[in-house]
XYZ file of C-alpha atoms in Angstrom:
471
model
C 0.046 0.299 -0.310
C 2.880 2.635 1.102
C 4.187 1.359 -2.170
C 1.366 3.222 -4.092
C 3.052 5.314 -6.845
C 1.855 9.057 -6.736
C 0.221 9.745 -10.350
C -0.061 13.237 -11.896
C -2.928 14.879 -10.662
C -5.953 16.372 -13.456
C -8.653 18.216 -13.017
C -11.155 16.405 -14.152
C -11.344 12.569 -15.941
C -10.486 12.430 -19.760
C -12.728 11.324 -22.384
C -11.913 8.127 -22.061
C -13.691 7.962 -18.123
C -17.211 8.496 -19.990
C -16.680 4.896 -22.161
C -19.787 2.781 -21.912
C -22.167 5.473 -20.111
C -23.995 6.314 -23.350
C -24.769 2.491 -24.239
C -25.587 2.102 -20.390
C -27.723 4.905 -19.270
C -28.751 7.129 -22.582
C -27.052 10.301 -24.180
C -26.628 13.442 -22.291
C -24.321 12.780 -19.586
C -21.540 14.971 -20.192
C -22.645 17.952 -20.569
C -20.425 21.241 -19.317
C -18.342 21.689 -16.124
C -17.980 25.727 -15.936
C -21.487 26.930 -16.227
C -24.613 26.640 -14.013
C -28.053 24.530 -15.271
C -31.165 24.487 -14.430
C -31.306 23.822 -11.023
C -28.800 26.221 -10.199
C -25.856 24.244 -9.109
C -22.755 26.061 -10.078
C -20.102 23.230 -10.842
C -16.596 23.029 -9.691
C -14.396 25.024 -12.119
C -11.728 22.067 -12.069
C -9.260 24.203 -15.029
C -9.463 27.188 -12.570
C -8.234 25.274 -9.642
C -4.938 24.150 -10.420
C -3.606 20.500 -9.299
C -1.640 18.823 -6.882
C 1.022 16.437 -7.608
C 0.179 14.410 -3.664
C 4.245 13.967 -4.266
C 4.955 15.171 -0.477
C 5.551 12.482 2.334
C 1.619 13.271 3.768
C 0.325 13.268 0.328
C 1.855 9.599 -0.688
C 0.010 8.516 2.502
C -3.525 9.531 1.964
C -3.043 8.792 -1.549
C -2.531 5.147 -0.477
C -5.126 5.399 1.624
C -7.654 6.818 -0.665
C -6.590 4.398 -3.557
C -6.968 1.073 -1.471
C -10.739 2.299 -0.017
C -12.318 3.294 -3.141
C -10.913 0.454 -4.739
C -12.568 -1.627 -2.226
C -15.459 0.100 -1.806
C -16.489 0.311 -5.653
C -15.138 -3.063 -6.079
C -15.724 -5.992 -3.893
C -18.258 -4.382 -1.873
C -20.607 -2.563 -4.620
C -20.163 -6.406 -6.500
C -21.498 -8.057 -3.360
C -24.287 -5.506 -2.204
C -25.968 -4.228 -5.585
C -26.458 -7.401 -7.852
C -29.744 -6.060 -9.485
C -31.477 -2.780 -10.975
C -35.007 -2.680 -9.862
C -37.545 -2.107 -12.923
C -37.339 1.670 -12.791
C -33.466 1.433 -13.473
C -32.309 2.269 -10.612
C -30.114 -0.239 -8.055
C -31.834 -1.643 -5.020
C -30.530 0.172 -1.994
C -32.630 -2.525 0.358
C -33.786 -0.306 2.739
C -34.157 3.177 3.599
C -32.017 3.221 6.984
C -28.510 4.227 7.696
C -26.888 0.906 6.375
C -28.957 1.620 2.906
C -28.224 5.376 2.697
C -25.159 6.572 4.825
C -22.690 3.649 3.567
C -23.275 4.101 -0.444
C -23.198 7.849 -0.113
C -19.501 7.507 2.071
C -18.389 5.078 -0.792
C -19.433 7.400 -3.640
C -17.325 10.048 -1.722
C -14.694 8.106 -1.889
C -14.945 6.737 -5.447
C -15.415 10.088 -7.164
C -12.609 11.684 -5.178
C -10.549 8.925 -6.699
C -11.715 9.220 -10.004
C -12.090 13.172 -10.198
C -7.788 13.522 -8.991
C -6.542 10.332 -10.345
C -5.781 8.887 -7.612
C -8.032 5.718 -8.548
C -6.164 2.211 -8.416
C -7.969 0.277 -11.464
C -5.737 -2.874 -11.040
C -9.641 -5.224 -10.320
C -12.187 -2.593 -11.920
C -11.338 -0.226 -14.401
C -12.161 3.458 -14.136
C -14.973 3.148 -16.891
C -16.149 0.306 -14.881
C -15.638 2.167 -11.244
C -17.637 5.235 -13.146
C -20.523 3.469 -14.370
C -21.287 2.070 -10.123
C -20.351 5.537 -8.720
C -22.965 7.437 -10.907
C -25.269 4.328 -9.509
C -24.690 4.873 -5.934
C -25.110 8.521 -6.921
C -28.400 9.005 -8.778
C -30.276 6.376 -6.915
C -29.492 7.991 -3.486
C -30.584 11.246 -4.886
C -34.002 9.793 -6.591
C -34.772 8.101 -3.530
C -34.613 11.241 -1.483
C -38.050 12.539 -0.160
C -37.771 15.497 -2.028
C -37.833 13.125 -5.400
C -39.602 10.398 -4.230
C -43.186 9.404 -2.968
C -42.700 6.668 -2.092
C -42.926 5.930 1.461
C -41.167 2.325 1.531
C -38.307 3.936 -0.473
C -38.169 7.000 0.524
C -35.277 8.794 3.176
C -34.866 11.986 4.402
C -36.295 14.030 7.337
C -34.358 12.122 10.017
C -31.897 12.483 12.735
C -28.595 11.861 10.888
C -30.362 12.606 6.937
C -28.141 15.808 6.621
C -25.280 13.965 6.500
C -26.479 11.058 4.320
C -27.743 14.180 2.067
C -24.172 16.316 2.270
C -22.161 12.885 1.296
C -24.498 12.380 -2.018
C -24.645 15.870 -2.792
C -20.795 16.234 -2.212
C -20.104 13.186 -4.603
C -22.898 14.551 -7.336
C -21.506 17.975 -7.168
C -17.852 16.558 -7.989
C -19.567 14.013 -10.622
C -21.255 16.712 -11.888
C -19.722 16.387 -15.601
C -21.062 12.636 -15.795
C -24.501 12.987 -14.661
C -27.899 13.434 -16.542
C -29.667 16.633 -16.693
C -32.423 15.087 -13.914
C -30.131 13.326 -11.928
C -28.741 17.252 -11.388
C -31.402 18.024 -10.220
C -32.588 15.826 -8.127
C -29.414 16.224 -6.538
C -30.006 19.821 -6.031
C -33.829 19.255 -4.606
C -32.320 16.691 -2.276
C -30.136 19.024 -0.799
C -32.322 21.641 -0.662
C -35.144 20.149 1.237
C -32.614 18.875 3.751
C -31.039 22.512 4.358
C -34.321 23.991 4.209
C -35.396 22.255 7.525
C -32.317 23.086 9.460
C -32.914 26.924 9.051
C -36.436 26.155 10.774
C -34.142 26.025 14.143
C -33.012 28.467 16.552
C -30.517 29.150 19.104
C -31.634 26.331 20.877
C -33.184 23.573 18.811
C -31.687 22.034 15.950
C -34.903 22.235 13.764
C -38.214 23.920 14.994
C -38.902 24.998 18.109
C -38.903 21.525 19.883
C -37.034 18.464 19.723
C -33.311 18.102 19.355
C -31.163 20.809 20.626
C -27.913 22.208 19.965
C -26.141 21.627 22.984
C -25.532 19.308 25.805
C -25.520 21.751 28.845
C -28.039 24.801 28.968
C -26.138 28.265 30.128
C -27.624 27.567 33.506
C -25.669 24.408 34.149
C -28.847 22.186 33.565
C -27.576 19.098 31.429
C -30.145 18.490 28.746
C -28.341 15.170 27.264
C -25.984 13.713 29.704
C -23.028 12.121 28.222
C -24.058 13.127 24.844
C -22.652 16.068 23.240
C -24.824 17.672 20.631
C -21.257 18.362 18.905
C -21.251 16.091 15.921
C -24.608 16.595 15.476
C -24.241 19.793 14.810
C -21.749 20.112 12.744
C -22.783 17.237 10.078
C -26.126 19.282 9.802
C -23.703 22.305 9.446
C -21.781 20.210 6.702
C -25.114 20.338 4.632
C -26.102 23.825 4.649
C -22.455 24.973 3.983
C -22.477 23.030 0.944
C -25.957 23.716 -0.353
C -24.765 27.406 0.215
C -21.531 26.917 -1.940
C -23.271 24.877 -4.770
C -26.101 27.206 -5.381
C -24.842 30.527 -4.162
C -27.922 32.198 -6.479
C -30.528 30.349 -4.253
C -32.761 33.048 -2.741
C -32.699 30.540 0.974
C -28.151 31.093 0.622
C -28.274 33.652 3.109
C -30.425 31.814 5.774
C -28.238 28.477 5.089
C -25.046 30.765 5.502
C -25.884 31.999 8.436
C -27.539 29.232 10.479
C -24.237 26.847 9.034
C -22.006 29.913 11.298
C -24.420 29.198 13.993
C -24.412 25.475 13.657
C -20.316 25.468 13.772
C -20.447 27.699 17.114
C -22.962 25.670 18.978
C -20.704 22.843 18.358
C -17.770 24.146 19.440
C -19.416 26.084 22.129
C -17.227 26.194 25.648
C -18.599 27.901 29.075
C -15.806 30.693 28.486
C -17.470 31.760 25.865
C -21.051 31.922 27.196
C -19.506 35.565 28.751
C -17.206 36.247 25.719
C -17.439 39.815 24.001
C -16.154 37.535 20.711
C -17.786 38.209 17.550
C -17.586 35.112 14.613
C -18.752 35.201 11.509
C -21.149 38.390 12.711
C -22.785 36.413 16.063
C -21.729 37.764 19.157
C -20.951 34.362 21.349
C -21.940 35.525 24.464
C -25.518 36.795 23.401
C -26.150 33.945 20.982
C -24.843 31.285 22.823
C -27.358 29.247 24.574
C -25.507 26.294 26.151
C -22.490 24.345 25.538
C -21.260 20.957 24.312
C -17.461 20.747 25.164
C -15.107 21.774 28.676
C -12.917 24.451 28.424
C -9.938 22.349 28.190
C -11.414 20.905 24.800
C -12.309 18.074 25.894
C -16.163 16.551 25.262
C -18.212 13.231 26.500
C -20.052 10.916 24.371
C -22.014 7.434 24.936
C -21.463 8.552 28.926
C -17.604 8.621 29.072
C -14.936 11.226 27.570
C -14.675 10.230 23.798
C -11.450 10.747 22.038
C -13.340 9.597 19.413
C -16.004 12.178 19.176
C -13.122 14.685 20.234
C -11.450 14.225 16.366
C -15.095 14.278 14.873
C -14.383 18.276 14.252
C -13.280 17.214 11.330
C -16.044 17.967 10.193
C -15.899 21.311 10.806
C -12.693 21.630 9.128
C -13.809 20.089 5.998
C -15.579 23.147 5.427
C -12.180 24.399 3.889
C -12.381 22.826 1.005
C -15.956 22.716 0.507
C -15.687 26.610 0.101
C -12.156 26.159 -1.583
C -13.522 24.080 -4.428
C -15.927 27.258 -5.502
C -12.736 29.815 -4.437
C -14.130 31.267 -1.367
C -13.125 31.834 2.011
C -15.090 29.728 4.677
C -16.181 30.758 7.718
C -13.841 31.111 10.444
C -16.744 29.428 12.463
C -15.502 26.821 11.895
C -12.145 27.025 13.377
C -13.414 27.752 17.012
C -12.177 26.424 19.491
C -10.278 23.255 17.533
C -7.062 24.777 19.142
C -8.185 23.643 22.338
C -9.794 20.183 21.719
C -6.421 19.121 20.363
C -3.968 19.913 22.583
C -6.152 18.350 25.104
C -5.646 14.864 22.711
C -1.899 15.875 22.690
C -0.827 17.695 25.888
C -3.472 16.670 28.644
C -2.495 14.367 31.322
C -5.283 11.987 32.420
C -4.987 8.892 35.425
C -3.119 5.670 33.802
C -5.452 2.757 35.546
C -1.922 1.592 37.618
C -1.130 4.855 38.102
C 0.319 8.107 36.957
C -0.700 9.930 33.495
C -0.876 9.416 30.407
C -2.290 12.148 27.118
C -4.404 10.399 24.799
C -1.809 10.846 22.423
C 0.715 8.326 23.672
C 4.327 9.641 22.917
C 6.070 8.607 20.049
C 3.413 6.044 19.525
C 0.321 5.788 16.984
C -1.530 3.847 20.264
C -4.517 5.930 21.453
C -5.047 6.327 24.802
C -8.976 6.233 25.976
C -9.106 7.310 29.494
C -12.780 5.952 30.150
C -12.557 3.417 27.421
C -13.625 3.069 23.665
C -16.819 1.691 23.102
C -16.292 1.041 19.081
C -13.678 -1.217 19.229
C -9.842 -1.355 19.302
C -8.378 0.571 15.754
C -8.894 3.613 14.521
C -5.707 5.051 13.409
C -6.771 7.046 10.353
C -9.563 8.763 11.925
C -6.750 10.536 14.337
C -4.258 10.944 11.325
C -7.582 12.144 9.289
C -7.389 14.889 12.474
C -4.041 15.214 12.562
C -3.953 16.413 8.769
C -6.709 18.730 9.205
C -5.182 19.940 12.006
C -2.098 20.896 10.207
C -3.256 22.548 6.661
C -5.489 24.688 9.067
C -2.716 25.717 11.171
C -4.487 24.786 14.594
C -1.606 23.285 16.468
C -0.029 26.560 16.979
C 1.989 26.595 20.177
C 1.259 22.016 20.643
C 3.807 19.928 20.769
C 4.229 17.734 19.222
C 2.782 19.544 16.407
C -0.139 17.700 14.143
C 2.241 16.886 11.278
C 4.251 14.091 13.671
C 1.080 12.595 14.887
C -0.625 12.662 11.162
C 2.833 10.727 9.888
C 2.369 8.066 13.168
C -1.054 7.532 12.437
C -1.487 7.120 8.963
C 1.457 4.961 8.532
C -0.265 2.909 11.764
C -3.588 2.727 8.982
C -0.989 1.722 5.830
C 0.097 -0.899 7.923
C -3.753 -2.155 8.655
C -4.479 -1.969 5.248
C -1.111 -3.855 4.075
C -2.926 -7.389 5.322
C -5.589 -7.334 2.919
C -5.254 -7.441 -1.261
C -8.228 -5.829 -1.795
C -7.519 -2.174 -0.288
C -9.928 -2.737 2.767
C -8.192 -1.328 6.323
C -10.120 -3.885 8.850
C -10.321 -7.844 10.165
C -12.302 -8.716 13.004
C -15.478 -6.700 13.400
C -13.708 -6.032 16.997
C -11.276 -3.908 15.631
C -14.514 -1.444 14.740
C -17.857 -2.754 15.716
C -19.464 0.162 13.038
C -20.912 -2.104 10.638
C -20.029 1.188 8.123
C -16.416 1.230 8.976
C -14.860 0.914 6.047
C -17.347 3.686 4.558
C -15.805 5.798 6.924
C -12.485 5.503 5.924
C -13.737 5.745 2.299
C -15.403 9.152 3.285
C -12.291 10.403 5.481
C -9.631 10.101 2.447
C -11.484 11.653 0.393
C -12.177 14.828 2.241
C -8.658 14.882 3.443
C -6.975 14.215 0.004
C -9.469 17.369 -0.949
C -8.196 19.646 1.428
C -4.714 18.385 0.836
C -5.503 19.391 -2.710
C -6.900 22.710 -2.197
C -3.570 23.601 0.387
C -1.007 22.281 -1.681
C -2.231 23.609 -5.054
C 0.164 24.535 -7.679
C -1.412 27.769 -7.703
C -0.700 28.340 -3.511
C -2.802 27.397 -1.096
C -6.676 27.602 -1.569
C -7.928 27.354 1.983
C -9.204 30.406 2.865
C -11.084 31.567 6.400
C -13.088 34.645 6.699
């Protein structure tokens, strides 16, 4: 895995990528990549973005992870999961729950990123066939969303996590815009608009509407609303959908509402007690006035699953991904996405926690890829890329200032450990025994992280200069 050669990165797939598409799906699949279409989506201007050779050490590691993961997901996993087309021409998702929707959406992020950046490894499946499979995932997921589907037995949407599923699907579709037919593009836009609009109905306490899910684990008065269950992750994955909608459809009538709500959710996700009395204003929002609670401690730690949980501390990767989302449109991401990241990263690297047998240790073990979970880990035993991905994002966004060792050192340790896990298999997968990572979407999570990490590298270490900007 680690010996995978770095390839020259083009802006988008060449003409050979469309081989077979007309015969399978009909004509009209390769429209312009530079002009907004009827849905109002402005595609990525790939020719204007420069290139990224991936020749730096971190780039070689992430390239190898993405190439292997995408090869597994769009190869063996897809082949075993999707064995038939339904009468309406879509693949059978086999349900409407997280397993049926989130997993293929994450796989699509990995595959599209690998294909459009020439990091795809075709040793077991050609790029042309991988393109067909990837397009199947995108077009089916979008068509089955309730914005486009009246069949209650097959539609998804309007759920606790569905904004995240829509984000993954829409991101994959945006990257693959040149490969999609007009109706497929419209389905993607309608899906993302529907989920983004739902999120703008909330306020400074509630995620949606004026009841139900709240933005904070702990209220301003100290009342713990959801003991041991930070709302940070839900807030920042909801923000992701809003950010992508605003970037993809900047001229939409609701774009300003999506932009504002994105900032609100980013700030709520990372809110600390100290923020409740802070006069600081970020992206037009004064913290002490708007925030109604907190999700992380002043030291940057947070609790989820009734424990201090390092895996949910690095879930702020979703906030940092906004750098590449806005960067693909040559725009600055909101500074709110960086809020309190340094505190959380310092808690991973420098904060000592008691050891069972005496003494202390930080979460990041000295000169080791091993992770210390002060209150245990209920998800399994092997998560190096969850941390290596976050290390890389912290490095590229400069959020490790004053922290020693710096994030680049930890990225090397953790991502080399990830490559070691992958080297055990020939098909690109990461995990063996279920006990290593008990999440049923473990391979898909690796792929989605790898795709978004690579896109962040693409924007940060671009031939035209660093395109990650914050304002």
